[in-house]
Amino acid sequence: MIRLVFDSLSIPFQRGSLYQTAWVSFLILYRNCAAPSCFDWVAAFFVIQKRVKQQHSWNRSAKTVSFNQPVNPNIPLPRIQLLSDPRSNFQERLCFYDYLGRMETDLRRLAYGLIRGDTPGELQTRYHWRRSYLLWLFHRLQLEMEVYQTS
């Protein structure tokens, strides 16, 4: 059944965190069943599929982004160069912080937190953001930094 779940999601079958997620889900469902004869295999399949899919999307979204990566394929500028350089002149720094100050509150919090050296996990905990919201903020901040870089 576990292999069928992986096949239905077009995920390569391998023994790792997704495999463990599938087995833990199965064992929890099986344990909570009153009698083995009443176990609903079809319902179990869909529950396990849902949990494996959630774990798979979480694993993909939790990959670490390197600051040495380009901003995007069209802009070869490394992400690290979008952060404020302490050696830049006063006017550039002032313009950069003025631009950050005009952003929405959560975008500004994210940008200032990253400049301070906070990790995304720390910011997520501090501001009680959901993981999906944090990823959305990262995307928005990236777009804002692209606009800033072109201006």
GROMACS .gro file of N, CA and C in nm:
model
  453
    1MET      N    1   0.082  -0.119   0.000
    1MET     CA    2   0.000   0.000   0.000
    1MET      C    3   0.087   0.126   0.000
    2ILE      N    4   0.198   0.123   0.074
    2ILE     CA    5   0.286   0.240   0.080
    2ILE      C    6   0.341   0.271  -0.060
    3ARG      N    7   0.380   0.167  -0.132
    3ARG     CA    8   0.432   0.186  -0.268
    3ARG      C    9   0.324   0.247  -0.358
    4LEU      N   10   0.200   0.206  -0.341
    4LEU     CA   11   0.090   0.262  -0.420
    4LEU      C   12   0.070   0.411  -0.393
    5VAL      N   13   0.087   0.450  -0.267
    5VAL     CA   14   0.075   0.592  -0.231
    5VAL      C   15   0.183   0.672  -0.304
    6PHE      N   16   0.307   0.622  -0.300
    6PHE     CA   17   0.416   0.692  -0.367
    6PHE      C   18   0.391   0.699  -0.518
    7ASP      N   19   0.345   0.589  -0.576
    7ASP     CA   20   0.316   0.587  -0.720
    7ASP      C   21   0.206   0.685  -0.757
    8SER      N   22   0.103   0.694  -0.672
    8SER     CA   23  -0.008   0.785  -0.702
    8SER      C   24   0.034   0.932  -0.698
    9LEU      N   25   0.138   0.961  -0.620
    9LEU     CA   26   0.187   1.099  -0.609
    9LEU      C   27   0.306   1.125  -0.702
   10SER      N   28   0.347   1.023  -0.778
   10SER     CA   29   0.464   1.032  -0.868
   10SER      C   30   0.590   1.073  -0.792
   11ILE      N   31   0.606   1.016  -0.673
   11ILE     CA   32   0.724   1.041  -0.591
   11ILE      C   33   0.808   0.914  -0.596
   12PRO      N   34   0.940   0.925  -0.617
   12PRO     CA   35   1.024   0.805  -0.618
   12PRO      C   36   1.016   0.732  -0.484
   13PHE      N   37   1.002   0.601  -0.491
   13PHE     CA   38   0.990   0.520  -0.369
   13PHE      C   39   1.130   0.500  -0.311
   14GLN      N   40   1.154   0.557  -0.195
   14GLN     CA   41   1.282   0.539  -0.127
   14GLN      C   42   1.258   0.547   0.023
   15ARG      N   43   1.349   0.487   0.095
   15ARG     CA   44   1.337   0.484   0.241
   15ARG      C   45   1.398   0.612   0.297
   16GLY      N   46   1.313   0.701   0.339
   16GLY     CA   47   1.355   0.829   0.395
   16GLY      C   48   1.242   0.885   0.479
   17SER      N   49   1.240   1.016   0.493
   17SER     CA   50   1.139   1.078   0.578
   17SER      C   51   0.997   1.057   0.525
   18LEU      N   52   0.980   1.056   0.393
   18LEU     CA   53   0.847   1.033   0.338
   18LEU      C   54   0.801   0.890   0.364
   19TYR      N   55   0.893   0.797   0.353
   19TYR     CA   56   0.863   0.656   0.381
   19TYR      C   57   0.820   0.639   0.527
   20GLN      N   58   0.894   0.704   0.617
   20GLN     CA   59   0.860   0.698   0.759
   20GLN      C   60   0.725   0.764   0.786
   21THR      N   61   0.699   0.875   0.721
   21THR     CA   62   0.570   0.942   0.737
   21THR      C   63   0.456   0.850   0.696
   22ALA      N   64   0.474   0.780   0.585
   22ALA     CA   65   0.371   0.687   0.538
   22ALA      C   66   0.347   0.575   0.639
   23TRP      N   67   0.454   0.515   0.688
   23TRP     CA   68   0.439   0.404   0.783
   23TRP      C   69   0.380   0.451   0.916
   24VAL      N   70   0.424   0.564   0.964
   24VAL     CA   71   0.369   0.615   1.091
   24VAL      C   72   0.220   0.642   1.074
   25SER      N   73   0.182   0.701   0.962
   25SER     CA   74   0.039   0.727   0.937
   25SER      C   75  -0.040   0.597   0.934
   26PHE      N   76   0.015   0.497   0.865
   26PHE     CA   77  -0.053   0.367   0.858
   26PHE      C   78  -0.068   0.305   0.997
   27LEU      N   79   0.039   0.305   1.073
   27LEU     CA   80   0.035   0.242   1.205
   27LEU      C   81  -0.061   0.314   1.300
   28ILE      N   82  -0.068   0.444   1.292
   28ILE     CA   83  -0.162   0.519   1.376
   28ILE      C   84  -0.305   0.482   1.338
   29LEU      N   85  -0.333   0.477   1.209
   29LEU     CA   86  -0.468   0.439   1.164
   29LEU      C   87  -0.502   0.297   1.207
   30TYR      N   88  -0.408   0.206   1.190
   30TYR     CA   89  -0.432   0.066   1.223
   30TYR      C   90  -0.453   0.048   1.374
   31ARG      N   91  -0.373   0.119   1.453
   31ARG     CA   92  -0.385   0.110   1.599
   31ARG      C   93  -0.520   0.163   1.647
   32ASN      N   94  -0.570   0.267   1.583
   32ASN     CA   95  -0.696   0.328   1.626
   32ASN      C   96  -0.819   0.251   1.579
   33CYS      N   97  -0.800   0.150   1.498
   33CYS     CA   98  -0.911   0.068   1.450
   33CYS      C   99  -0.955  -0.027   1.562
   34ALA      N  100  -1.085  -0.042   1.580
   34ALA     CA  101  -1.138  -0.126   1.689
   34ALA      C  102  -1.101  -0.273   1.669
   35ALA      N  103  -1.112  -0.321   1.547
   35ALA     CA  104  -1.078  -0.460   1.518
   35ALA      C  105  -1.016  -0.465   1.379
   36PRO      N  106  -0.916  -0.553   1.358
   36PRO     CA  107  -0.850  -0.559   1.227
   36PRO      C  108  -0.947  -0.584   1.112
   37SER      N  109  -1.057  -0.650   1.139
   37SER     CA  110  -1.152  -0.678   1.032
   37SER      C  111  -1.228  -0.554   0.986
   38CYS      N  112  -1.231  -0.449   1.069
   38CYS     CA  113  -1.305  -0.327   1.032
   38CYS      C  114  -1.215  -0.222   0.968
   39PHE      N  115  -1.088  -0.254   0.944
   39PHE     CA  116  -0.994  -0.157   0.889
   39PHE      C  117  -1.035  -0.119   0.747
   40ASP      N  118  -1.051   0.009   0.722
   40ASP     CA  119  -1.092   0.060   0.590
   40ASP      C  120  -0.967   0.095   0.509
   41TRP      N  121  -0.929   0.007   0.420
   41TRP     CA  122  -0.806   0.024   0.343
   41TRP      C  123  -0.814   0.143   0.247
   42VAL      N  124  -0.928   0.167   0.191
   42VAL     CA  125  -0.942   0.278   0.096
   42VAL      C  126  -0.928   0.412   0.168
   43ALA      N  127  -0.995   0.425   0.281
   43ALA     CA  128  -0.984   0.549   0.359
   43ALA      C  129  -0.840   0.567   0.408
   44ALA      N  130  -0.778   0.458   0.449
   44ALA     CA  131  -0.639   0.464   0.496
   44ALA      C  132  -0.547   0.512   0.384
   45PHE      N  133  -0.570   0.462   0.264
   45PHE     CA  134  -0.489   0.503   0.149
   45PHE      C  135  -0.493   0.654   0.131
   46PHE      N  136  -0.613   0.712   0.136
   46PHE     CA  137  -0.626   0.856   0.113
   46PHE      C  138  -0.568   0.939   0.228
   47VAL      N  139  -0.580   0.889   0.351
   47VAL     CA  140  -0.522   0.960   0.465
   47VAL      C  141  -0.369   0.957   0.454
   48ILE      N  142  -0.313   0.841   0.423
   48ILE     CA  143  -0.168   0.829   0.410
   48ILE      C  144  -0.119   0.914   0.293
   49GLN      N  145  -0.192   0.911   0.184
   49GLN     CA  146  -0.156   0.991   0.067
   49GLN      C  147  -0.152   1.140   0.102
   50LYS      N  148  -0.252   1.185   0.177
   50LYS     CA  149  -0.259   1.327   0.217
   50LYS      C  150  -0.139   1.364   0.303
   51ARG      N  151  -0.105   1.278   0.400
   51ARG     CA  152   0.006   1.309   0.490
   51ARG      C  153   0.140   1.305   0.419
   52VAL      N  154   0.159   1.210   0.328
   52VAL     CA  155   0.284   1.204   0.252
   52VAL      C  156   0.295   1.326   0.161
   53LYS      N  157   0.185   1.366   0.101
   53LYS     CA  158   0.185   1.484   0.014
   53LYS      C  159   0.221   1.610   0.094
   54GLN      N  160   0.164   1.623   0.215
   54GLN     CA  161   0.196   1.739   0.300
   54GLN      C  162   0.344   1.739   0.337
   55GLN      N  163   0.396   1.622   0.375
   55GLN     CA  164   0.536   1.612   0.413
   55GLN      C  165   0.627   1.642   0.294
   56HIS      N  166   0.588   1.594   0.177
   56HIS     CA  167   0.668   1.617   0.056
   56HIS      C  168   0.673   1.767   0.023
   57SER      N  169   0.560   1.834   0.032
   57SER     CA  170   0.560   1.979   0.003
   57SER      C  171   0.639   2.055   0.109
   58TRP      N  172   0.630   2.010   0.234
   58TRP     CA  173   0.708   2.073   0.341
   58TRP      C  174   0.857   2.054   0.315
   59ASN      N  175   0.898   1.933   0.278
   59ASN     CA  176   1.039   1.906   0.250
   59ASN      C  177   1.090   1.994   0.137
   60ARG      N  178   1.009   2.012   0.033
   60ARG     CA  179   1.051   2.095  -0.080
   60ARG      C  180   1.063   2.241  -0.039
   61SER      N  181   0.969   2.289   0.043
   61SER     CA  182   0.970   2.431   0.079
   61SER      C  183   1.073   2.464   0.186
   62ALA      N  184   1.119   2.364   0.258
   62ALA     CA  185   1.214   2.389   0.367
   62ALA      C  186   1.359   2.383   0.323
   63LYS      N  187   1.384   2.365   0.194
   63LYS     CA  188   1.522   2.362   0.147
   63LYS      C  189   1.587   2.498   0.171
   64THR      N  190   1.713   2.495   0.209
   64THR     CA  191   1.785   2.617   0.239
   64THR      C  192   1.820   2.691   0.109
   65VAL      N  193   1.796   2.819   0.110
   65VAL     CA  194   1.828   2.902  -0.005
   65VAL      C  195   1.963   2.968   0.021
   66SER      N  196   2.054   2.955  -0.072
   66SER     CA  197   2.187   3.013  -0.057
   66SER      C  198   2.184   3.159  -0.100
   67PHE      N  199   2.255   3.242  -0.026
   67PHE     CA  200   2.263   3.383  -0.064
   67PHE      C  201   2.357   3.403  -0.183
   68ASN      N  202   2.431   3.298  -0.221
   68ASN     CA  203   2.517   3.307  -0.338
   68ASN      C  204   2.443   3.274  -0.466
   69GLN      N  205   2.320   3.226  -0.456
   69GLN     CA  206   2.240   3.198  -0.574
   69GLN      C  207   2.200   3.329  -0.641
   70PRO      N  208   2.182   3.326  -0.773
   70PRO     CA  209   2.132   3.447  -0.839
   70PRO      C  210   1.989   3.478  -0.795
   71VAL      N  211   1.953   3.603  -0.804
   71VAL     CA  212   1.818   3.645  -0.765
   71VAL      C  213   1.714   3.568  -0.845
   72ASN      N  214   1.732   3.561  -0.974
   72ASN     CA  215   1.651   3.475  -1.060
   72ASN      C  216   1.729   3.454  -1.189
   73PRO      N  217   1.684   3.366  -1.278
   73PRO     CA  218   1.762   3.339  -1.400
   73PRO      C  219   1.786   3.462  -1.487
   74ASN      N  220   1.698   3.560  -1.482
   74ASN     CA  221   1.715   3.680  -1.565
   74ASN      C  222   1.809   3.782  -1.503
   75ILE      N  223   1.827   3.774  -1.371
   75ILE     CA  224   1.913   3.869  -1.301
   75ILE      C  225   2.026   3.789  -1.236
   76PRO      N  226   2.148   3.792  -1.292
   76PRO     CA  227   2.257   3.711  -1.239
   76PRO      C  228   2.315   3.763  -1.108
   77LEU      N  229   2.261   3.868  -1.054
   77LEU     CA  230   2.310   3.927  -0.930
   77LEU      C  231   2.288   3.832  -0.813
   78PRO      N  232   2.393   3.800  -0.733
   78PRO     CA  233   2.373   3.713  -0.616
   78PRO      C  234   2.284   3.782  -0.512
   79ARG      N  235   2.207   3.703  -0.441
   79ARG     CA  236   2.116   3.757  -0.340
   79ARG      C  237   2.188   3.838  -0.233
   80ILE      N  238   2.310   3.798  -0.200
   80ILE     CA  239   2.385   3.865  -0.094
   80ILE      C  240   2.407   4.012  -0.126
   81GLN      N  241   2.414   4.045  -0.255
   81GLN     CA  242   2.437   4.184  -0.292
   81GLN      C  243   2.314   4.271  -0.273
   82LEU      N  244   2.199   4.209  -0.251
   82LEU     CA  245   2.078   4.288  -0.226
   82LEU      C  246   2.073   4.336  -0.081
   83LEU      N  247   2.152   4.274   0.005
   83LEU     CA  248   2.156   4.318   0.144
   83LEU      C  249   2.245   4.441   0.155
   84SER      N  250   2.224   4.517   0.258
   84SER     CA  251   2.300   4.639   0.276
   84SER      C  252   2.447   4.608   0.301
   85ASP      N  253   2.534   4.677   0.231
   85ASP     CA  254   2.678   4.660   0.247
   85ASP      C  255   2.728   4.767   0.344
   86PRO      N  256   2.796   4.727   0.452
   86PRO     CA  257   2.842   4.827   0.548
   86PRO      C  258   2.944   4.925   0.489
   87ARG      N  259   3.006   4.890   0.377
   87ARG     CA  260   3.104   4.979   0.316
   87ARG      C  261   3.041   5.074   0.216
   88SER      N  262   2.911   5.063   0.195
   88SER     CA  263   2.847   5.153   0.098
   88SER      C  264   2.842   5.294   0.155
   89ASN      N  265   2.821   5.389   0.067
   89ASN     CA  266   2.820   5.527   0.115
   89ASN      C  267   2.688   5.557   0.188
   90PHE      N  268   2.688   5.666   0.257
   90PHE     CA  269   2.575   5.702   0.342
   90PHE      C  270   2.447   5.719   0.261
   91GLN      N  271   2.457   5.782   0.144
   91GLN     CA  272   2.338   5.808   0.063
   91GLN      C  273   2.273   5.678   0.017
   92GLU      N  274   2.354   5.582  -0.029
   92GLU     CA  275   2.298   5.453  -0.072
   92GLU      C  276   2.228   5.382   0.043
   93ARG      N  277   2.293   5.386   0.159
   93ARG     CA  278   2.235   5.320   0.276
   93ARG      C  279   2.105   5.386   0.318
   94LEU      N  280   2.104   5.517   0.315
   94LEU     CA  281   1.984   5.591   0.352
   94LEU      C  282   1.869   5.560   0.256
   95CYS      N  283   1.899   5.556   0.127
   95CYS     CA  284   1.796   5.523   0.027
   95CYS      C  285   1.744   5.380   0.048
   96PHE      N  286   1.836   5.289   0.077
   96PHE     CA  287   1.795   5.150   0.098
   96PHE      C  288   1.702   5.138   0.218
   97TYR      N  289   1.741   5.198   0.331
   97TYR     CA  290   1.656   5.189   0.451
   97TYR      C  291   1.527   5.268   0.435
   98ASP      N  292   1.530   5.375   0.358
   98ASP     CA  293   1.407   5.447   0.329
   98ASP      C  294   1.312   5.359   0.248
   99TYR      N  295   1.367   5.287   0.151
   99TYR     CA  296   1.286   5.196   0.069
   99TYR      C  297   1.226   5.086   0.157
  100LEU      N  298   1.308   5.030   0.246
  100LEU     CA  299   1.256   4.927   0.337
  100LEU      C  300   1.147   4.983   0.427
  101GLY      N  301   1.165   5.105   0.473
  101GLY     CA  302   1.068   5.166   0.563
  101GLY      C  303   0.932   5.190   0.500
  102ARG      N  304   0.926   5.196   0.368
  102ARG     CA  305   0.799   5.218   0.298
  102ARG      C  306   0.725   5.088   0.266
  103MET      N  307   0.787   4.974   0.299
  103MET     CA  308   0.722   4.845   0.272
  103MET      C  309   0.614   4.817   0.376
  104GLU      N  310   0.532   4.716   0.345
  104GLU     CA  311   0.432   4.672   0.441
  104GLU      C  312   0.501   4.624   0.568
  105THR      N  313   0.429   4.624   0.678
  105THR     CA  314   0.487   4.595   0.808
  105THR      C  315   0.560   4.461   0.812
  106ASP      N  316   0.495   4.354   0.768
  106ASP     CA  317   0.557   4.222   0.777
  106ASP      C  318   0.677   4.208   0.683
  107LEU      N  319   0.670   4.269   0.566
  107LEU     CA  320   0.785   4.267   0.475
  107LEU      C  321   0.903   4.340   0.539
  108ARG      N  322   0.874   4.452   0.600
  108ARG     CA  323   0.978   4.530   0.668
  108ARG      C  324   1.038   4.451   0.783
  109ARG      N  325   0.953   4.384   0.861
  109ARG     CA  326   1.002   4.302   0.972
  109ARG      C  327   1.094   4.191   0.921
  110LEU      N  328   1.054   4.127   0.811
  110LEU     CA  329   1.135   4.020   0.754
  110LEU      C  330   1.269   4.075   0.706
  111ALA      N  331   1.267   4.185   0.634
  111ALA     CA  332   1.392   4.242   0.581
  111ALA      C  333   1.486   4.284   0.694
  112TYR      N  334   1.434   4.357   0.793
  112TYR     CA  335   1.519   4.400   0.903
  112TYR      C  336   1.571   4.281   0.983
  113GLY      N  337   1.487   4.180   1.001
  113GLY     CA  338   1.531   4.061   1.073
  113GLY      C  339   1.644   3.990   1.001
  114LEU      N  340   1.634   3.977   0.869
  114LEU     CA  341   1.740   3.912   0.793
  114LEU      C  342   1.868   3.994   0.796
  115ILE      N  343   1.855   4.125   0.790
  115ILE     CA  344   1.973   4.212   0.798
  115ILE      C  345   2.041   4.196   0.933
  116ARG      N  346   1.961   4.182   1.040
  116ARG     CA  347   2.017   4.163   1.174
  116ARG      C  348   2.082   4.026   1.190
  117GLY      N  349   2.050   3.933   1.100
  117GLY     CA  350   2.108   3.800   1.110
  117GLY      C  351   2.015   3.697   1.172
  118ASP      N  352   1.888   3.733   1.191
  118ASP     CA  353   1.792   3.637   1.244
  118ASP      C  354   1.765   3.529   1.140
  119THR      N  355   1.738   3.409   1.186
  119THR     CA  356   1.703   3.300   1.095
  119THR      C  357   1.554   3.308   1.063
  120PRO      N  358   1.513   3.251   0.950
  120PRO     CA  359   1.369   3.250   0.919
  120PRO      C  360   1.286   3.184   1.029
  121GLY      N  361   1.340   3.079   1.091
  121GLY     CA  362   1.267   3.013   1.200
  121GLY      C  363   1.246   3.105   1.319
  122GLU      N  364   1.347   3.184   1.352
  122GLU     CA  365   1.334   3.279   1.462
  122GLU      C  366   1.229   3.385   1.431
  123LEU      N  367   1.230   3.434   1.309
  123LEU     CA  368   1.131   3.535   1.270
  123LEU      C  369   0.991   3.477   1.270
  124GLN      N  370   0.978   3.353   1.223
  124GLN     CA  371   0.848   3.287   1.220
  124GLN      C  372   0.793   3.272   1.362
  125THR      N  373   0.879   3.235   1.455
  125THR     CA  374   0.837   3.219   1.594
  125THR      C  375   0.805   3.354   1.658
  126ARG      N  376   0.891   3.452   1.636
  126ARG     CA  377   0.874   3.583   1.698
  126ARG      C  378   0.743   3.650   1.656
  127TYR      N  379   0.711   3.641   1.527
  127TYR     CA  380   0.593   3.711   1.476
  127TYR      C  381   0.472   3.619   1.457
  128HIS      N  382   0.484   3.494   1.498
  128HIS     CA  383   0.372   3.398   1.491
  128HIS      C  384   0.319   3.384   1.348
  129TRP      N  385   0.413   3.369   1.252
  129TRP     CA  386   0.376   3.351   1.113
  129TRP      C  387   0.364   3.203   1.082
  130ARG      N  388   0.270   3.168   0.994
  130ARG     CA  389   0.265   3.031   0.943
  130ARG      C  390   0.377   3.012   0.843
  131ARG      N  391   0.417   2.887   0.822
  131ARG     CA  392   0.526   2.857   0.728
  131ARG      C  393   0.490   2.906   0.587
  132SER      N  394   0.367   2.883   0.546
  132SER     CA  395   0.325   2.925   0.412
  132SER      C  396   0.330   3.077   0.399
  133TYR      N  397   0.293   3.148   0.506
  133TYR     CA  398   0.295   3.294   0.503
  133TYR      C  399   0.439   3.344   0.495
  134LEU      N  400   0.529   3.279   0.570
  134LEU     CA  401   0.670   3.317   0.566
  134LEU      C  402   0.727   3.299   0.425
  135LEU      N  403   0.695   3.188   0.360
  135LEU     CA  404   0.744   3.165   0.224
  135LEU      C  405   0.687   3.269   0.127
  136TRP      N  406   0.561   3.305   0.147
  136TRP     CA  407   0.499   3.408   0.064
  136TRP      C  408   0.571   3.542   0.086
  137LEU      N  409   0.604   3.573   0.213
  137LEU     CA  410   0.676   3.697   0.242
  137LEU      C  411   0.814   3.698   0.176
  138PHE      N  412   0.884   3.583   0.179
  138PHE     CA  413   1.013   3.574   0.112
  138PHE      C  414   1.000   3.607  -0.036
  139HIS      N  415   0.898   3.551  -0.097
  139HIS     CA  416   0.876   3.575  -0.240
  139HIS      C  417   0.848   3.724  -0.265
  140ARG      N  418   0.763   3.782  -0.183
  140ARG     CA  419   0.732   3.925  -0.197
  140ARG      C  420   0.856   4.011  -0.175
  141LEU      N  421   0.937   3.976  -0.075
  141LEU     CA  422   1.059   4.052  -0.048
  141LEU      C  423   1.155   4.041  -0.166
  142GLN      N  424   1.164   3.924  -0.224
  142GLN     CA  425   1.250   3.906  -0.341
  142GLN      C  426   1.204   3.998  -0.455
  143LEU      N  427   1.074   4.003  -0.479
  143LEU     CA  428   1.022   4.090  -0.585
  143LEU      C  429   1.050   4.237  -0.554
  144GLU      N  430   1.032   4.275  -0.428
  144GLU     CA  431   1.059   4.414  -0.389
  144GLU      C  432   1.206   4.449  -0.407
  145MET      N  433   1.295   4.354  -0.375
  145MET     CA  434   1.438   4.380  -0.390
  145MET      C  435   1.477   4.388  -0.537
  146GLU      N  436   1.409   4.312  -0.623
  146GLU     CA  437   1.434   4.323  -0.767
  146GLU      C  438   1.393   4.462  -0.817
  147VAL      N  439   1.280   4.511  -0.769
  147VAL     CA  440   1.234   4.645  -0.807
  147VAL      C  441   1.335   4.749  -0.757
  148TYR      N  442   1.382   4.734  -0.634
  148TYR     CA  443   1.479   4.827  -0.578
  148TYR      C  444   1.609   4.825  -0.659
  149GLN      N  445   1.653   4.706  -0.697
  149GLN     CA  446   1.779   4.693  -0.770
  149GLN      C  447   1.771   4.760  -0.907
  150THR      N  448   1.655   4.754  -0.971
  150THR     CA  449   1.642   4.814  -1.105
  150THR      C  450   1.622   4.965  -1.099
  151SER      N  451   1.586   5.018  -0.983
  151SER     CA  452   1.562   5.163  -0.974
  151SER      C  453   1.689   5.239  -0.943
   0.00000   0.00000   0.00000
